[in-house]
JSON list of C-alpha atoms in Angstrom, two decimals:
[
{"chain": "A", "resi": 1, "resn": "UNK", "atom": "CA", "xyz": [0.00, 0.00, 0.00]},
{"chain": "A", "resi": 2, "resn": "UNK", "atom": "CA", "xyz": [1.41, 3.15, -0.65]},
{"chain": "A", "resi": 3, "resn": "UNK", "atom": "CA", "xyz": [0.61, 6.64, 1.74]},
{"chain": "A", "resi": 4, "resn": "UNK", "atom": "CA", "xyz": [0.38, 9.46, -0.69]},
{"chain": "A", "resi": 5, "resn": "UNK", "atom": "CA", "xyz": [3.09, 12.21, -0.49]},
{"chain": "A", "resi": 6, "resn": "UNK", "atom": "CA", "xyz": [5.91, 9.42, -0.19]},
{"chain": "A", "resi": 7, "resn": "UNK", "atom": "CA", "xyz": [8.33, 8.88, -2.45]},
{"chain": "A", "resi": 8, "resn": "UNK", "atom": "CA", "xyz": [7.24, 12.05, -4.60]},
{"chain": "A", "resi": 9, "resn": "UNK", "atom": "CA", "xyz": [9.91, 14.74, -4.67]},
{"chain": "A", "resi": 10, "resn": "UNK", "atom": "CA", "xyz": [9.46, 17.65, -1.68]},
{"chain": "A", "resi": 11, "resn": "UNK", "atom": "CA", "xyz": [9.28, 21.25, -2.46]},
{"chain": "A", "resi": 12, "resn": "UNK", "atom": "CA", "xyz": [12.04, 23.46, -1.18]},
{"chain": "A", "resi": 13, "resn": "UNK", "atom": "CA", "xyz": [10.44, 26.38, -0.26]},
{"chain": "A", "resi": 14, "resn": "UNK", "atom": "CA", "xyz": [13.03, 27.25, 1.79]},
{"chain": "A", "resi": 15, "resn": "UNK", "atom": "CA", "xyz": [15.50, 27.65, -1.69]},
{"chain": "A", "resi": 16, "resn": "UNK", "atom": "CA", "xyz": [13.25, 30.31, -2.52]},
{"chain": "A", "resi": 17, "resn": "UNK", "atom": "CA", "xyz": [13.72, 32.40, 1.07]},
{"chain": "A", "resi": 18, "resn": "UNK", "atom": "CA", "xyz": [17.63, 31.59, 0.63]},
{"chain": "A", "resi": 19, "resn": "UNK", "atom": "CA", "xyz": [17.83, 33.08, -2.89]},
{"chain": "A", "resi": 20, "resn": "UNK", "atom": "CA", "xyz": [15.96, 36.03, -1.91]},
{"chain": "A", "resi": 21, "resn": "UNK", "atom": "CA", "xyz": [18.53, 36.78, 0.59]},
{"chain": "A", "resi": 22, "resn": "UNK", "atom": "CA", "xyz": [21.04, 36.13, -1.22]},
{"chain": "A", "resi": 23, "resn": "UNK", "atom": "CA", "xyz": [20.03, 39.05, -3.53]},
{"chain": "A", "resi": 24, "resn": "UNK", "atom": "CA", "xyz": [19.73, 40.97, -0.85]},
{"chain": "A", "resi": 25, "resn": "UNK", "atom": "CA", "xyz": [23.41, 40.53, 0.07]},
{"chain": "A", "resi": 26, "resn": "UNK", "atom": "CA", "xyz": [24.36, 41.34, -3.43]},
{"chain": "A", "resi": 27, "resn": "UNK", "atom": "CA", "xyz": [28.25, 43.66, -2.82]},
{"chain": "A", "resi": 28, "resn": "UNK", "atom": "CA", "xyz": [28.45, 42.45, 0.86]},
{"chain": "A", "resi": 29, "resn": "UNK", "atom": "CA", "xyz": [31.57, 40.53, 0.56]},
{"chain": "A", "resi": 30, "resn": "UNK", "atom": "CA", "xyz": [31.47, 39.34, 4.06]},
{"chain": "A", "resi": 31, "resn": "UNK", "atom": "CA", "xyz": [29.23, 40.97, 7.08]},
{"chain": "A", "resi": 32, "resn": "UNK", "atom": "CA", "xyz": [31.14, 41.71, 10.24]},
{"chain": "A", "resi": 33, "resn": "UNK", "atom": "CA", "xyz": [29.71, 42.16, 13.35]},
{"chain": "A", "resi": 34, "resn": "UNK", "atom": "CA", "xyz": [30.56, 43.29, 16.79]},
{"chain": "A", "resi": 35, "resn": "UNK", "atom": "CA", "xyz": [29.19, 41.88, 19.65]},
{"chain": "A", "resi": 36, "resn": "UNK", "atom": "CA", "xyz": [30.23, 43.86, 22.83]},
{"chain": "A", "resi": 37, "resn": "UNK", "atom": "CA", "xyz": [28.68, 42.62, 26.10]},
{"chain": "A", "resi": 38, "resn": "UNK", "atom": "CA", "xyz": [30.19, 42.35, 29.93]},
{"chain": "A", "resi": 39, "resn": "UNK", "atom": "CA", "xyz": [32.10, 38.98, 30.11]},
{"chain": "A", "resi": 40, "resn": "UNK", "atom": "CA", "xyz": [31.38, 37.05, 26.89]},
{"chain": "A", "resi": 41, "resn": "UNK", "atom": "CA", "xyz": [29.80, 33.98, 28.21]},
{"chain": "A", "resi": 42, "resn": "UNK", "atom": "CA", "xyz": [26.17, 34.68, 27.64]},
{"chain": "A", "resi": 43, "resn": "UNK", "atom": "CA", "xyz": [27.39, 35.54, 24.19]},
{"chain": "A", "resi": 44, "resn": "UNK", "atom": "CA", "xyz": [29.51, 33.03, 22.63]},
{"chain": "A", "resi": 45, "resn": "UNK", "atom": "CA", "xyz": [25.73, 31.63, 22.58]},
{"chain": "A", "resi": 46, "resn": "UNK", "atom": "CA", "xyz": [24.15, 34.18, 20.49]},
{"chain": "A", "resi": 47, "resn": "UNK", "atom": "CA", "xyz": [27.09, 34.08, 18.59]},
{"chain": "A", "resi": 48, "resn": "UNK", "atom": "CA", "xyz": [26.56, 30.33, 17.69]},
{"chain": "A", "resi": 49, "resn": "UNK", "atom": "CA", "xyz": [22.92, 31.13, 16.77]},
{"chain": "A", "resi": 50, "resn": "UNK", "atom": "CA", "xyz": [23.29, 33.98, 14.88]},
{"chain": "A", "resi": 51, "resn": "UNK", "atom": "CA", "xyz": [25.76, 32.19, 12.66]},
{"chain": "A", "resi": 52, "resn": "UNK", "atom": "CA", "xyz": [23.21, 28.97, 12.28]},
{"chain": "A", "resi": 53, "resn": "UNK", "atom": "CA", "xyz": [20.87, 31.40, 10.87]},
{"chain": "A", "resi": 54, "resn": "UNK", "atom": "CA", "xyz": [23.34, 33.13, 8.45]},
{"chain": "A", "resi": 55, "resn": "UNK", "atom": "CA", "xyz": [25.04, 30.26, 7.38]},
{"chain": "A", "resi": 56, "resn": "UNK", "atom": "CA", "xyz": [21.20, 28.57, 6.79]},
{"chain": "A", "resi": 57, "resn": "UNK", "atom": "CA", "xyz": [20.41, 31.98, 4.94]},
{"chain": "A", "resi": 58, "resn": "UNK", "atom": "CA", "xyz": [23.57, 31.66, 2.80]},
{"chain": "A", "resi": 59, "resn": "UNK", "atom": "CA", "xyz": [24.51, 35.06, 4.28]},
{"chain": "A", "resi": 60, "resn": "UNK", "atom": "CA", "xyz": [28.51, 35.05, 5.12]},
{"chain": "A", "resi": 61, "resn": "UNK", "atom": "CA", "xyz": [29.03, 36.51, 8.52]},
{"chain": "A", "resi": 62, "resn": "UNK", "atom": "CA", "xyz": [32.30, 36.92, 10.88]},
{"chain": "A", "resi": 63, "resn": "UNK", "atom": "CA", "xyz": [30.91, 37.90, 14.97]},
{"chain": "A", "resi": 64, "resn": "UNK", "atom": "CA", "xyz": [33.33, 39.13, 16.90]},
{"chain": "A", "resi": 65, "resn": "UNK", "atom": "CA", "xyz": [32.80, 38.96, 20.92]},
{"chain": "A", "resi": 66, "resn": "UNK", "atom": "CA", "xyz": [33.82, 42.01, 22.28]},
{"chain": "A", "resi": 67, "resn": "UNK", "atom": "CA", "xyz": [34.40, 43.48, 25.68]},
{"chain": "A", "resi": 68, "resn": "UNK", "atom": "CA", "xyz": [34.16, 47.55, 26.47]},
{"chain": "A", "resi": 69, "resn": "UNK", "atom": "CA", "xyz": [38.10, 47.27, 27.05]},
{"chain": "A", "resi": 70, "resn": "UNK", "atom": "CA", "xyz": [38.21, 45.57, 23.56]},
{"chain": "A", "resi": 71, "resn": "UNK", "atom": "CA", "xyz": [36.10, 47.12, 21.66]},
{"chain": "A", "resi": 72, "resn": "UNK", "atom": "CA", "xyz": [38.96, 49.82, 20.21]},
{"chain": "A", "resi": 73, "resn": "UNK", "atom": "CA", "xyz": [40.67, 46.72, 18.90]},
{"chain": "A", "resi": 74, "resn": "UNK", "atom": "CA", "xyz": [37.82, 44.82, 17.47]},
{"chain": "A", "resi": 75, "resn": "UNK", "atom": "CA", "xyz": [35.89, 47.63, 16.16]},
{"chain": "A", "resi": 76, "resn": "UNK", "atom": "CA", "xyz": [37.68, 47.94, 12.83]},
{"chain": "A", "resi": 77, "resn": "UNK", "atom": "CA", "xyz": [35.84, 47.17, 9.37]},
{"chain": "A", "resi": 78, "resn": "UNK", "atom": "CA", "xyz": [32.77, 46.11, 11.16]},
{"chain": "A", "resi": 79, "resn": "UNK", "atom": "CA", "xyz": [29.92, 46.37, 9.62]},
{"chain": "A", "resi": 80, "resn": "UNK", "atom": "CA", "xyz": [27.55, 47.18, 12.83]},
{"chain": "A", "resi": 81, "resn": "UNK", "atom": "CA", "xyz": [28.40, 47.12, 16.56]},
{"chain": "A", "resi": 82, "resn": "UNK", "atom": "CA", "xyz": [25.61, 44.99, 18.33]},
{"chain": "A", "resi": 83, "resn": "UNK", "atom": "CA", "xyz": [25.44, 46.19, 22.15]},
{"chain": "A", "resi": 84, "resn": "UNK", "atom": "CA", "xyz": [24.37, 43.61, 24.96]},
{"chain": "A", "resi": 85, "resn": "UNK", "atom": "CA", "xyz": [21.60, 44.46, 27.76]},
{"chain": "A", "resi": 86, "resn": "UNK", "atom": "CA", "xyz": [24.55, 44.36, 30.16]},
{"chain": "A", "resi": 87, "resn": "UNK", "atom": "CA", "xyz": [26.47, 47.39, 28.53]},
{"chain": "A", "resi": 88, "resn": "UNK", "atom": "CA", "xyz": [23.52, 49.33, 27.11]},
{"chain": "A", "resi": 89, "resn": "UNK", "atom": "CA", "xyz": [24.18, 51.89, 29.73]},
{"chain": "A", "resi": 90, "resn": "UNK", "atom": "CA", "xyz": [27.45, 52.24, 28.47]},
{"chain": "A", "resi": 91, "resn": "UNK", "atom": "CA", "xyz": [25.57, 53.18, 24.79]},
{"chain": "A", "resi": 92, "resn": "UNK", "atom": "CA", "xyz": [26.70, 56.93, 24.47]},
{"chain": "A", "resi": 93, "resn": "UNK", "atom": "CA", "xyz": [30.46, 55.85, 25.23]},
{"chain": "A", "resi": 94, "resn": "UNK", "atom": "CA", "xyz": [30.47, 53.38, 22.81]},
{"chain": "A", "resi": 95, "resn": "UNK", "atom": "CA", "xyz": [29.00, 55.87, 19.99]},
{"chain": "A", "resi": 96, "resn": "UNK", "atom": "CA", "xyz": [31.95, 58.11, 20.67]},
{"chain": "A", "resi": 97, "resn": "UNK", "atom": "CA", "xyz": [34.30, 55.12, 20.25]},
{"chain": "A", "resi": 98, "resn": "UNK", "atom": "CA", "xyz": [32.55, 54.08, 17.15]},
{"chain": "A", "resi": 99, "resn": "UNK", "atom": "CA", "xyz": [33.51, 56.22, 13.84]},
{"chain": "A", "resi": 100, "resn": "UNK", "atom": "CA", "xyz": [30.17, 57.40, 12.41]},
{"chain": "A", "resi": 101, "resn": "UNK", "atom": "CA", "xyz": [30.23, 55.18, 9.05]},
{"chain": "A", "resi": 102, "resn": "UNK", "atom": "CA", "xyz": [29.30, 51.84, 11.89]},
{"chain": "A", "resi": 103, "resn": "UNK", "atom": "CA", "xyz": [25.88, 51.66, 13.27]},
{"chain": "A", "resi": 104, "resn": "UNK", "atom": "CA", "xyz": [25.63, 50.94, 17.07]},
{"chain": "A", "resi": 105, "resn": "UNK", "atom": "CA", "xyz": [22.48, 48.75, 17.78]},
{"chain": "A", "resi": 106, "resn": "UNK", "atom": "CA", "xyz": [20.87, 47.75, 21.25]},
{"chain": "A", "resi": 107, "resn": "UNK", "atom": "CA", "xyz": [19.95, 44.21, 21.16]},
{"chain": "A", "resi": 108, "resn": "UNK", "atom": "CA", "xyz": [16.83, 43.57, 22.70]},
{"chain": "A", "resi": 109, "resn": "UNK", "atom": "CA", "xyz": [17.14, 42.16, 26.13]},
{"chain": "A", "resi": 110, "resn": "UNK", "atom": "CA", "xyz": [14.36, 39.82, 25.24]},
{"chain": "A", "resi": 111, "resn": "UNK", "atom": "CA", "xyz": [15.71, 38.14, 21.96]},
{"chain": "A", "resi": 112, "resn": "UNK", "atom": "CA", "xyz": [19.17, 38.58, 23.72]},
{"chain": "A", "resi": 113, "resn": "UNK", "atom": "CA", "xyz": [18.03, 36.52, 26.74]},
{"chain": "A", "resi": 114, "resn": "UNK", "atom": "CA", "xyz": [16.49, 33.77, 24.82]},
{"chain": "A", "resi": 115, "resn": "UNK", "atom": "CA", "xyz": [19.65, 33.87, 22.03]},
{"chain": "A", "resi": 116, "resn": "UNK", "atom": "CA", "xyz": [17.04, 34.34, 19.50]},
{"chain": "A", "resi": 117, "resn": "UNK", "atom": "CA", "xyz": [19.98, 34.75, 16.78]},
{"chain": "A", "resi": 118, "resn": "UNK", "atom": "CA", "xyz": [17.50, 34.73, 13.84]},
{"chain": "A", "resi": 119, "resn": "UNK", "atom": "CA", "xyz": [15.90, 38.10, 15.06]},
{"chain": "A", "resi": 120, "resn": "UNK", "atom": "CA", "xyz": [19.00, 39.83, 15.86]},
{"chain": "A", "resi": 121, "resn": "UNK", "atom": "CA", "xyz": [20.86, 39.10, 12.49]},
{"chain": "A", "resi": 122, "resn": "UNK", "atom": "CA", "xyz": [17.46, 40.05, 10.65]},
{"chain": "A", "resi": 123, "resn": "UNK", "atom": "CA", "xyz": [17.69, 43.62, 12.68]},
{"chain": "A", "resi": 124, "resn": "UNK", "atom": "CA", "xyz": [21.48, 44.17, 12.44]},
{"chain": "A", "resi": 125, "resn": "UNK", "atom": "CA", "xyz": [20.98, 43.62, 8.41]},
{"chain": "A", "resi": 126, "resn": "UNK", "atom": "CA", "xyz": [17.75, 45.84, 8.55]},
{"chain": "A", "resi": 127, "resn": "UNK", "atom": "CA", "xyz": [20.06, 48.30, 10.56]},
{"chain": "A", "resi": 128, "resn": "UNK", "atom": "CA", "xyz": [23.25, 48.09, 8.28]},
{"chain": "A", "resi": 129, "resn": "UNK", "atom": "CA", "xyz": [20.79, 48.72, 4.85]},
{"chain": "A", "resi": 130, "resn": "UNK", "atom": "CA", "xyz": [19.38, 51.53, 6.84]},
{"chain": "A", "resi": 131, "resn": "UNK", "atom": "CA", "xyz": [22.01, 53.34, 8.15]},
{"chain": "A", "resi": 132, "resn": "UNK", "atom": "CA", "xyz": [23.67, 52.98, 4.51]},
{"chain": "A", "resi": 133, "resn": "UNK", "atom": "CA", "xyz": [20.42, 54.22, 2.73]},
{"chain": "A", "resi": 134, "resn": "UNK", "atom": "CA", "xyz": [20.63, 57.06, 4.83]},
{"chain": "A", "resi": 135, "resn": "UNK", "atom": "CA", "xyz": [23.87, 58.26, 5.31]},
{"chain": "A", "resi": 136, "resn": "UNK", "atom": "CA", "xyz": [26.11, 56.39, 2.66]},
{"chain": "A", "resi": 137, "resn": "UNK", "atom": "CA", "xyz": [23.58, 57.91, 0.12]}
]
């Protein structure tokens, strides 16, 4: 007896949602991000989820972990600076240690808490495009 649906070839929708990213990506040769939180622990998490979802999105990322004392060093060619709930009061210091050309972006403490990866990388690109549109020209 055979159960419809087996053995016939499954749809990849998900091709179509990877392509259409992929377009969107277009002249991004890699995306770099800055993570800066307190210690790092907590992080490294995020970290591992936000780079599931860009590597499932075909979107190439580097995410750098970051401390405040580190964040001179690591700053460089980013693309965005993502700031963790635990240095968000710290947000007007790291502006002035950001050049203008890099958006600085509080993570929600919600998606943050939960290491929801695919929100954050879907706002950090909604961010980058943004800040780009309007002040790259």
């Amino acid at each position: 007896m055979r159960i419809p649906g087996n053995g016939s070839p499954r749809i990849r929708t998900d091709t179509v949602i990877r392509n259409k990213i992929r377009v969107m990506h277009e002249g991004w040769k890699k995306m770099r991000i800055v993570l800066v939180c307190y210690s790092g622990s907590s992080a490294s998490i995020l970290r591992d989820r936000m780079l599931s979802w860009a590597h499932a999105n075909l979107v190439e990322t580097e995410i750098i972990i970051s401390s405040m004392a580190g964040l001179d060093d690591d700053k460089e060619d980013a693309d965005i600076v993502l700031v963790g709930p635990q240095v968000r009061c710290a947000m007007a210091n790291i502006r002035e240690r950001v050049p203008g050309r890099i958006p600085v972006l509080a993570v929600d403490t919600r998606d943050y808490g939960m290491a929801k990866g695919d929100r954050i990388m879907q706002e950090a690109i909604a961010e980058v495009k943004r800040y780009k549109a309007q002040f790259m020209g």
